[in-house]
Amino acid sequence: MATLAVVLFGVLGPVLTPYDPIKVNMDRQLLPPGRAHWFGTDEAGRDLFTRMAHGARFSLGSAAAIIGLATAAGFLIGGFSGYLGGRLDEAVMRLCDLIMAFPLLILAMAIAIALGPGLRSSVVALAAAWWPSYARLVRGMVLILKEALYVEAARAAGAPAARIVLRHILPHTIPAVSSRVTMDLGFAIVASSGLSFIGLGAQQPTPEWGSMIATSRTFFMTAWWYGLFPGLAIFATVLGISLVGDALQDALDPRRRGA
Amino acid sequence: MLPFVARRLAALVVVLLGMSLVTFVITNLLPADPARVSAGPHASNADVERVRRELGLDRPLYIQYAVYVRNLATGNLGTSVRSRQPIAAEIRRHIAATVELTLVAIVVYVAIAVPLGVIAAAHRAGWVDSLTRLGAVGGSAVAPFWLALLLQLVFYRMLAWLPAGGRLPLDVPPPPAVTGLFLVDSLLAGDLHTLGIAARHMVMPVTALALGRLGLTTRMTRAQMVLELAQDYVRTARAKGQAERVVLYRHALQNALNPIVTMVGIQTAYLLSGTVLVEGIFRWPGLGQYALDAIIEMDVPAVLGVALTSSLFFVLVNLAVDVFYATMDPRVRVS
């Protein structure tokens, strides 16, 4: 429900409010929440409700892009690595170990600054730090699945490796990966807003939640509403997503039912 | 025991080499030509070529990497673009503050989470259990930097209970440096006054870092304890008439501890990531603050230095976890 509300907020919010998320309005600086501005205004007189509604797109969108890229890479790399085995598999797994030896956000920070700050490089950086956990998950399942009789049958029928992996093996890994995805989406929102907060993600005046909180720091002691609402938005969104993820996991895994 | 530690240390060297390879690749991601950047915006092409030769950037990549590793091995992290100072020296000045913050955060949340998890497991579906379930989901949804700002707003601005930031006020001299950790150093110096002040300065940063980890660790402890409590030896202990407290903490918890300790080791990654987000808000003069300043000035080598240093710390914590296991559980040493 909460997730649906945030998506609705992101889709309908921009339509519902009469204000512009970027345009500066100097005679309405830092107004507290009131009837005209539900969440108040920022230092440039912009309506925070409007900015947050527009920001939902950036925050949800970049989280989806991060996890989308990471799972795509995880499926392909983990799938083929597990299926083909041998030296390649060994090398890929050692690479995963290495990347996972770094704290995720710290590695992403290093990659993002090397690529140059911006929403796109923060997405790429987080995905680059994130894919190994998916590759490992997928590979582990592929190792078991590739011994299955139907895979052997496909191989005996002369199907090429690419077809076996993509058509016969990977689809079976989707349920497990998707329950992981719903958990990670929330973390991705926190992580990408974190990169924006330290100045490596979305740049002003883009109404991204993390960068809004970063700018609010200067005014937070006097204008409490400025940083409060974007943070609440992150909280509500991530909470909603992880509750959905929990429910999904319970539904997909019979062993967890009633536990 | 010793061969085990030696094996782990050998593995550590391999990991460090690999990590240096990762950061080396990242350095070479830079869209800009590093020679041109160092030579300055008004350099002629000949100047750029000269700088390229001086920096060794004209040599093949594998030789550049070898030089890079040799530098790292001697503790040379390069020169800061911003201050023209050796990065290693700057990081050395900042590292103790972050290590202290992270270690205290670990101690605090473990000291709270493990007993809570035991209680939740002992009284399943009780109020502690429900509360920690909520806390686990809620805690991981809070962005640590936002939590830090809220804490500052409430406990500094509104209630004035806690200092806004820093490790110590300007008029309090830091304790004589032994470990660089103010809590330990002031204790060693017998200076309880400074200890108290330093501890008060840690309350908000530690809370902002650890709160998100608290719930998860509680749930993990609970899950492990539930498994252990279903074992035969627990029934035997109870049948013997052991006090429930002894059954819980001496028998079950000791066996449940291994996975919990692993989890705590891995969670250090989140705490270290958190320091980058939180230290700046509390003007905590650690690696996170240093990274933040470096990011503002686009000082890429300095940021990479921080990444390497805090990853090294992370790897060392996990090495300590491994050694801890081996001492606790003889089965680990053999495999």
XYZ file of C-alpha atoms in Angstrom:
594
model
C 0.000 0.000 0.000
C 2.683 2.448 1.047
C 4.671 1.656 -2.077
C 1.637 2.171 -4.224
C 1.052 5.490 -2.474
C 4.597 6.635 -3.260
C 4.290 5.618 -6.894
C 0.969 7.435 -7.092
C 2.585 10.403 -5.379
C 5.342 10.406 -7.967
C 2.933 10.071 -10.882
C 0.064 12.299 -9.745
C 1.917 14.744 -7.500
C 3.477 16.752 -10.320
C 0.061 17.030 -11.992
C -1.776 18.029 -8.829
C 0.416 20.926 -7.747
C 0.407 24.242 -9.513
C 4.089 24.926 -8.779
C 7.260 24.429 -10.796
C 9.943 22.196 -9.165
C 12.908 24.187 -10.506
C 11.787 27.813 -10.950
C 13.141 30.213 -8.330
C 10.623 32.337 -6.453
C 12.533 34.733 -4.234
C 9.593 36.211 -2.309
C 8.538 32.803 -0.989
C 11.828 31.668 0.605
C 11.761 29.072 3.394
C 8.069 29.328 4.219
C 6.923 26.835 6.876
C 4.288 24.249 5.926
C 0.895 25.863 5.432
C -2.176 25.752 3.264
C -0.461 27.092 0.148
C 2.665 24.965 0.598
C 1.885 21.690 2.387
C 5.526 20.830 3.053
C 6.807 24.418 3.054
C 9.277 25.945 0.607
C 13.066 25.830 0.188
C 15.705 28.554 0.092
C 14.806 29.457 -3.484
C 11.090 29.672 -2.758
C 10.284 26.392 -4.476
C 7.373 24.328 -3.215
C 8.776 21.264 -1.415
C 5.724 19.100 -2.050
C 6.170 19.666 -5.763
C 9.893 19.002 -5.626
C 9.400 15.818 -3.643
C 6.761 14.560 -6.040
C 9.133 15.144 -8.933
C 11.928 13.632 -6.847
C 10.052 10.342 -6.500
C 10.840 9.733 -10.160
C 14.571 10.214 -9.637
C 14.790 8.185 -6.454
C 12.617 5.279 -7.590
C 13.984 5.474 -11.101
C 17.632 5.378 -10.122
C 17.029 2.555 -7.633
C 15.268 0.584 -10.360
C 18.100 1.310 -12.793
C 20.784 0.260 -10.284
C 19.128 -3.015 -9.412
C 18.092 -3.577 -13.029
C 21.673 -3.247 -14.234
C 23.021 -5.300 -11.347
C 20.568 -8.171 -11.867
C 21.074 -8.176 -15.639
C 24.830 -8.428 -15.163
C 24.342 -10.970 -12.389
C 22.111 -13.183 -14.529
C 24.428 -13.170 -17.516
C 27.767 -13.362 -15.715
C 26.610 -15.754 -12.995
C 24.649 -17.863 -15.461
C 27.417 -18.427 -17.980
C 30.147 -18.616 -15.380
C 28.298 -21.347 -13.504
C 27.315 -23.248 -16.620
C 30.684 -23.172 -18.377
C 32.670 -23.704 -15.166
C 36.432 -24.202 -15.228
C 38.990 -21.387 -15.195
C 36.493 -18.762 -16.321
C 34.200 -19.570 -13.424
C 37.114 -19.473 -11.012
C 38.235 -16.069 -12.326
C 34.740 -14.595 -12.193
C 34.184 -15.770 -8.644
C 37.512 -14.317 -7.487
C 36.533 -11.006 -9.112
C 33.250 -11.095 -7.198
C 35.118 -11.784 -3.950
C 37.326 -8.781 -4.612
C 34.522 -6.370 -5.307
C 32.662 -7.620 -2.259
C 35.756 -7.079 -0.124
C 35.006 -3.357 -0.377
C 32.184 -1.777 1.600
C 29.555 -1.212 -1.090
C 28.994 2.509 -0.721
C 32.718 3.224 -0.347
C 33.507 1.437 -3.603
C 30.601 3.156 -5.328
C 31.885 6.500 -4.041
C 35.312 5.823 -5.551
C 33.858 4.778 -8.899
C 31.399 7.668 -8.981
C 34.024 10.329 -8.394
C 36.282 8.768 -11.048
C 33.407 8.863 -13.546
C 32.548 12.433 -12.565
C 29.621 13.357 -10.267
C 26.110 13.044 -11.646
C 23.010 10.899 -11.334
C 24.081 8.618 -14.172
C 27.546 7.887 -12.819
C 26.133 7.238 -9.340
C 23.768 4.672 -10.860
C 26.582 3.016 -12.819
C 28.866 3.077 -9.782
C 26.321 1.427 -7.488
C 25.428 -1.183 -10.093
C 29.122 -1.944 -10.616
C 29.535 -2.523 -6.898
C 26.261 -4.458 -6.594
C 26.252 -7.067 -9.386
C 28.596 -9.619 -7.716
C 26.031 -10.524 -5.067
C 23.560 -11.394 -7.842
C 26.164 -13.215 -9.899
C 26.963 -15.391 -6.892
C 23.329 -16.090 -6.138
C 22.587 -17.044 -9.754
C 25.758 -19.094 -10.142
C 24.986 -21.105 -7.026
C 21.613 -22.074 -8.448
C 23.004 -22.737 -11.925
C 25.516 -25.225 -10.509
C 22.606 -27.316 -9.244
C 20.278 -26.748 -12.193
C 22.827 -27.699 -14.830
C 22.886 -31.261 -13.494
C 19.139 -31.611 -14.081
C 17.951 -34.250 -16.503
C 16.150 -31.821 -18.767
C 19.342 -29.776 -19.188
C 21.218 -32.903 -20.111
C 18.475 -33.699 -22.597
C 18.799 -30.251 -24.148
C 22.535 -30.714 -24.392
C 22.113 -34.150 -25.964
C 19.721 -32.617 -28.482
C 22.566 -30.336 -29.487
C 21.294 -27.045 -28.098
C 24.072 -24.426 -27.910
C 25.276 -23.319 -24.473
C 23.801 -19.845 -24.848
C 20.362 -21.270 -25.534
C 20.542 -23.735 -22.655
C 21.581 -21.036 -20.193
C 19.149 -18.374 -21.365
C 16.114 -20.526 -22.137
C 16.410 -23.544 -19.860
C 18.377 -22.579 -16.785
C 18.064 -18.877 -15.996
C 14.238 -18.757 -15.911
C 14.344 -21.105 -12.909
C 16.482 -18.671 -10.961
C 14.011 -15.816 -11.355
C 11.863 -16.455 -8.228
C 14.840 -16.446 -5.864
C 16.408 -13.430 -7.551
C 13.180 -11.463 -7.562
C 12.657 -11.799 -3.834
C 16.204 -10.513 -3.391
C 15.428 -7.660 -5.778
C 12.534 -6.402 -3.696
C 14.780 -6.302 -0.651
C 17.610 -4.580 -2.476
C 15.428 -1.929 -4.133
C 14.955 -0.288 -0.762
C 18.659 -0.371 0.033
C 19.352 1.052 -3.426
C 17.142 4.044 -2.674
C 19.031 4.719 0.551
C 22.402 4.165 -1.134
C 21.737 6.365 -4.155
C 20.278 9.138 -2.022
C 23.425 8.772 0.106
C 25.659 9.332 -2.916
C 23.569 12.360 -3.838
C 23.856 13.573 -0.257
C 27.663 13.583 -0.432
C 27.521 15.369 -3.763
C 28.261 12.487 -6.129
C 24.758 11.808 -7.420
C 22.030 14.122 -8.631
C 23.156 17.753 -8.654
C 21.191 20.843 -7.723
C 18.599 21.915 -8.740
C 17.481 18.361 -9.599
C 14.788 17.585 -7.002
C 16.332 14.282 -5.858
C 15.557 13.438 -2.210
C 19.136 12.880 -1.087
C 20.447 16.077 -2.615
C 17.475 18.000 -1.176
C 18.473 16.786 2.290
C 22.070 17.802 1.552
C 21.054 21.366 0.692
C 18.689 21.502 3.645
C 21.652 21.056 6.001
C 22.508 24.736 5.753
C 18.996 25.739 6.791
C 17.958 22.747 8.876
C 18.349 24.367 12.278
C 15.835 27.070 11.375
C 13.773 25.402 8.648
C 13.116 21.940 10.085
C 10.565 21.044 7.422
C 13.092 21.337 4.618
C 15.069 18.190 5.423
C 12.334 16.405 7.333
C 9.957 15.627 4.478
C 12.430 14.267 1.898
C 13.860 11.986 4.594
C 10.372 10.829 5.544
C 9.739 10.109 1.878
C 12.836 7.887 1.734
C 11.791 6.177 4.952
C 8.204 5.523 3.841
C 9.272 4.283 0.418
C 11.947 1.917 1.672
C 9.702 0.650 4.446
C 6.906 0.014 1.963
C 9.190 -1.816 -0.428
C 10.699 -4.030 2.257
C 7.253 -4.942 3.606
C 6.200 -5.944 0.109
C 9.457 -7.887 -0.211
C 8.786 -9.692 3.060
C 5.277 -10.633 2.029
C 6.533 -11.761 -1.358
C 9.186 -13.922 0.236
C 6.617 -15.531 2.514
C 4.376 -16.205 -0.446
C 7.155 -17.667 -2.599
C 8.778 -19.776 0.103
C 6.382 -22.257 1.683
C 8.832 -22.981 4.497
C 8.472 -19.426 5.761
C 4.716 -19.565 5.871
C 3.370 -19.463 9.396
C 6.863 -19.031 10.830
C 46.166 -22.071 15.915
C 49.301 -20.385 14.536
C 49.249 -22.116 11.133
C 45.630 -21.070 10.829
C 46.468 -17.412 11.419
C 49.426 -17.668 9.014
C 47.128 -19.063 6.314
C 44.657 -16.253 6.842
C 47.417 -13.653 6.637
C 48.688 -15.129 3.374
C 45.155 -14.958 1.990
C 44.989 -11.357 3.177
C 47.973 -10.410 1.006
C 46.197 -11.834 -2.044
C 43.038 -9.891 -1.186
C 45.011 -6.667 -0.771
C 46.728 -7.169 -4.129
C 43.348 -7.712 -5.729
C 41.904 -4.626 -4.058
C 44.786 -2.549 -5.366
C 43.967 -3.872 -8.840
C 40.360 -2.687 -8.427
C 41.387 0.821 -7.376
C 43.977 0.914 -10.145
C 41.265 0.141 -12.678
C 39.089 2.863 -11.143
C 41.915 5.414 -11.481
C 42.068 4.573 -15.151
C 38.321 5.137 -15.548
C 38.868 8.878 -15.315
C 37.377 10.480 -18.385
C 39.946 13.279 -18.220
C 43.614 12.815 -19.184
C 45.431 12.770 -15.824
C 48.586 14.261 -17.322
C 46.603 17.219 -18.651
C 44.841 17.667 -15.319
C 48.123 17.726 -13.364
C 49.783 20.033 -15.876
C 47.051 22.608 -15.335
C 44.529 24.220 -17.648
C 46.989 26.492 -19.506
C 49.751 23.943 -20.205
C 51.046 23.549 -23.736
C 51.041 20.149 -25.418
C 54.792 19.822 -24.817
C 54.266 20.509 -21.100
C 51.550 17.868 -20.936
C 53.899 15.332 -22.540
C 56.645 16.233 -20.067
C 54.256 15.759 -17.122
C 53.111 12.481 -18.651
C 56.703 11.239 -18.676
C 57.344 12.513 -15.168
C 54.286 10.723 -13.801
C 55.221 7.565 -15.698
C 51.931 7.676 -17.586
C 53.660 6.993 -20.912
C 54.680 3.527 -19.769
C 52.620 0.374 -20.395
C 49.737 -0.215 -18.007
C 51.218 -3.302 -16.331
C 54.347 -1.346 -15.412
C 52.204 1.500 -14.103
C 50.356 -1.059 -12.001
C 53.608 -2.533 -10.670
C 54.756 0.951 -9.655
C 51.354 1.583 -8.078
C 51.555 -1.599 -6.001
C 55.131 -0.856 -4.956
C 54.006 2.577 -3.779
C 51.059 1.137 -1.873
C 53.285 -1.470 -0.245
C 55.498 1.285 1.119
C 52.466 3.186 2.369
C 52.500 5.736 -0.416
C 48.954 6.612 -1.496
C 49.984 9.400 -3.826
C 49.658 13.155 -3.520
C 46.463 15.027 -2.827
C 45.370 17.195 -5.749
C 43.922 19.687 -3.298
C 46.617 20.160 -0.663
C 49.681 18.822 -2.568
C 50.414 16.807 0.599
C 51.013 13.037 0.744
C 47.595 11.423 1.097
C 48.889 8.719 3.440
C 49.917 11.339 6.020
C 46.543 13.084 5.810
C 44.706 9.787 6.160
C 46.826 8.812 9.141
C 45.632 11.970 10.889
C 41.991 11.063 10.264
C 41.947 7.316 10.701
C 41.822 7.077 14.508
C 38.620 9.106 14.723
C 36.842 6.784 12.296
C 38.203 3.620 13.889
C 37.011 4.828 17.275
C 33.569 5.735 15.987
C 33.151 2.422 14.168
C 34.389 0.256 17.029
C 32.202 2.029 19.570
C 29.230 1.669 17.229
C 29.892 -2.079 16.941
C 30.238 -2.524 20.697
C 27.104 -0.501 21.420
C 24.780 -2.199 18.960
C 26.054 -5.680 19.730
C 25.672 -5.062 23.458
C 22.057 -4.058 22.877
C 21.091 -6.343 20.004
C 22.320 -9.697 21.329
C 20.482 -9.622 24.699
C 17.367 -8.285 22.938
C 17.562 -11.128 20.428
C 17.900 -13.669 23.231
C 14.874 -12.224 25.005
C 12.884 -12.176 21.765
C 13.747 -15.838 21.174
C 12.944 -16.836 24.746
C 9.573 -15.095 24.669
C 8.449 -15.571 21.110
C 5.530 -13.402 20.059
C 6.035 -11.392 23.234
C 6.225 -7.619 23.157
C 10.022 -7.517 22.825
C 9.743 -9.860 19.852
C 7.154 -7.712 18.080
C 9.046 -4.536 18.869
C 12.320 -5.831 17.450
C 10.506 -7.050 14.351
C 9.296 -3.491 13.765
C 12.695 -2.082 14.627
C 14.449 -4.316 12.125
C 12.261 -3.265 9.226
C 12.115 0.379 10.272
C 15.782 0.706 11.163
C 17.070 -0.372 7.792
C 14.671 2.017 6.041
C 16.124 5.124 7.700
C 18.785 6.950 5.725
C 21.638 7.401 8.237
C 22.430 10.951 7.143
C 18.825 11.978 7.640
C 18.743 10.332 11.055
C 21.899 12.259 11.918
C 20.255 15.562 11.006
C 17.130 14.716 12.995
C 19.199 13.798 16.067
C 21.044 17.083 15.776
C 17.793 18.996 15.463
C 16.213 17.336 18.508
C 19.093 16.766 20.930
C 21.216 19.780 20.104
C 18.890 22.451 18.786
C 15.656 21.730 20.654
C 16.729 20.037 23.890
C 20.385 21.191 24.044
C 21.325 17.880 25.730
C 24.223 16.977 23.490
C 26.987 18.858 21.650
C 26.389 19.536 17.952
C 29.555 17.833 16.777
C 33.314 17.403 16.952
C 35.241 14.940 19.099
C 35.963 17.384 21.934
C 35.209 21.087 22.470
C 38.024 23.447 21.486
C 38.846 24.310 25.115
C 39.336 20.668 26.128
C 42.785 19.341 25.189
C 42.741 15.820 23.751
C 44.196 13.117 26.023
C 47.873 12.201 25.483
C 47.905 10.153 22.286
C 48.585 6.457 22.773
C 46.040 4.730 20.557
C 44.455 7.841 19.060
C 41.105 6.652 20.404
C 40.014 9.381 22.815
C 37.957 7.049 25.004
C 40.860 4.644 25.487
C 43.503 7.345 25.802
C 41.635 9.351 28.407
C 40.991 6.152 30.357
C 44.713 5.319 30.192
C 45.521 8.815 31.433
C 42.984 8.376 34.226
C 41.183 11.489 33.006
C 37.530 10.636 33.647
C 36.415 14.198 32.970
C 37.677 14.133 29.376
C 36.352 10.589 29.006
C 32.857 11.785 29.853
C 33.032 14.713 27.442
C 34.379 12.523 24.645
C 31.636 9.968 25.279
C 28.941 12.665 25.124
C 30.291 13.729 21.737
C 29.952 10.173 20.481
C 26.318 9.627 21.412
C 24.752 11.135 18.298
C 27.226 9.884 15.665
C 27.139 6.378 17.130
C 23.341 6.374 17.239
C 23.094 7.572 13.638
C 25.487 4.829 12.520
C 24.287 1.925 14.608
C 20.525 2.322 14.827
C 19.933 0.848 11.384
C 22.041 -2.214 12.238
C 20.454 -2.782 15.630
C 17.189 -4.306 14.482
C 18.772 -6.613 11.907
C 21.276 -7.998 14.380
C 18.526 -8.543 16.932
C 16.503 -10.546 14.425
C 19.556 -12.539 13.397
C 20.331 -13.368 17.036
C 16.737 -14.367 17.591
C 16.694 -16.641 14.544
C 19.902 -18.405 15.637
C 18.677 -18.740 19.202
C 15.381 -20.247 18.064
C 17.353 -22.914 16.167
C 19.581 -23.644 19.151
C 16.743 -23.745 21.663
C 15.137 -26.567 19.690
C 18.258 -28.757 20.153
C 18.451 -31.787 22.402
C 21.210 -30.410 24.589
C 18.934 -27.558 25.619
C 16.292 -30.032 26.703
C 18.932 -31.962 28.614
C 20.143 -28.820 30.350
C 16.607 -27.893 31.329
C 15.897 -31.446 32.493
C 18.973 -31.232 34.703
C 17.270 -28.301 36.359
C 19.608 -25.608 35.085
C 18.378 -22.079 35.590
C 16.756 -20.727 32.420
C 19.225 -17.856 32.332
C 22.143 -20.293 32.290
C 20.456 -22.362 29.579
C 19.936 -19.267 27.444
C 23.250 -17.499 27.831
C 25.757 -20.241 28.681
C 24.444 -23.078 26.559
C 22.381 -21.787 23.657
C 23.957 -18.371 23.051
C 27.468 -19.742 22.994
C 26.519 -22.079 20.188
C 24.512 -19.442 18.349
C 27.359 -16.970 18.478
C 29.330 -17.924 15.364
C 26.864 -16.791 12.700
C 26.128 -13.685 14.764
C 29.799 -12.744 14.862
C 30.087 -13.291 11.087
C 27.123 -11.012 10.572
C 28.654 -8.348 12.790
C 31.865 -8.549 10.773
C 29.994 -8.053 7.515
C 27.925 -5.242 9.000
C 31.127 -3.282 9.551
C 30.903 -2.490 5.842
C 27.647 -0.624 6.466
C 29.120 1.264 9.394
C 32.150 2.321 7.351
C 29.903 3.406 4.498
C 27.847 5.251 7.076
C 30.836 7.208 8.370
C 31.133 8.887 4.975
C 27.522 10.012 5.237
C 27.433 10.923 8.909
C 30.831 12.309 9.911
C 30.393 15.476 7.879
C 27.187 16.315 9.730
C 28.806 15.960 13.156
C 32.094 17.559 12.093
C 33.710 14.291 13.193
C 37.307 14.616 11.938
C 37.609 11.113 10.492
C 37.998 9.465 7.101
C 34.396 10.212 6.178
C 34.846 13.921 6.720
C 38.131 13.765 4.803
C 36.411 11.974 1.915
C 33.632 14.541 1.901
C 36.098 17.434 1.673
C 37.967 15.584 -1.069
C 34.752 15.031 -3.039
C 33.893 18.733 -2.951
C 37.298 19.531 -4.460
C 37.169 16.565 -6.884
C 40.330 15.173 -5.304
C 40.108 11.689 -6.859
C 43.359 10.197 -5.472
C 42.365 11.225 -1.945
C 38.930 9.592 -2.290
C 40.574 6.404 -3.588
C 42.966 6.528 -0.637
C 40.003 6.631 1.729
C 38.336 3.774 -0.144
C 41.453 1.624 0.142
C 42.035 2.471 3.799
C 38.524 1.823 4.984
C 38.337 -1.377 2.940
C 41.567 -2.488 4.562
C 39.974 -1.833 7.943
C 36.935 -3.847 6.843
C 39.107 -6.768 5.748
C 41.028 -6.666 9.032
C 37.802 -6.730 11.066
C 36.738 -9.825 9.163
C 40.139 -11.391 9.716
C 39.631 -10.769 13.431
C 36.237 -12.478 13.102
C 37.867 -15.515 11.509
C 40.482 -15.737 14.229
C 37.792 -15.294 16.868
C 35.964 -18.304 15.418
C 39.034 -20.435 15.362
C 39.604 -19.782 19.031
C 35.945 -20.365 19.884
C 35.259 -23.321 17.646
C 37.910 -25.999 17.078
C 36.029 -27.311 14.027
C 36.968 -24.194 12.027
C 40.700 -24.703 12.491
C 40.642 -28.090 10.814
C 38.688 -27.312 7.668
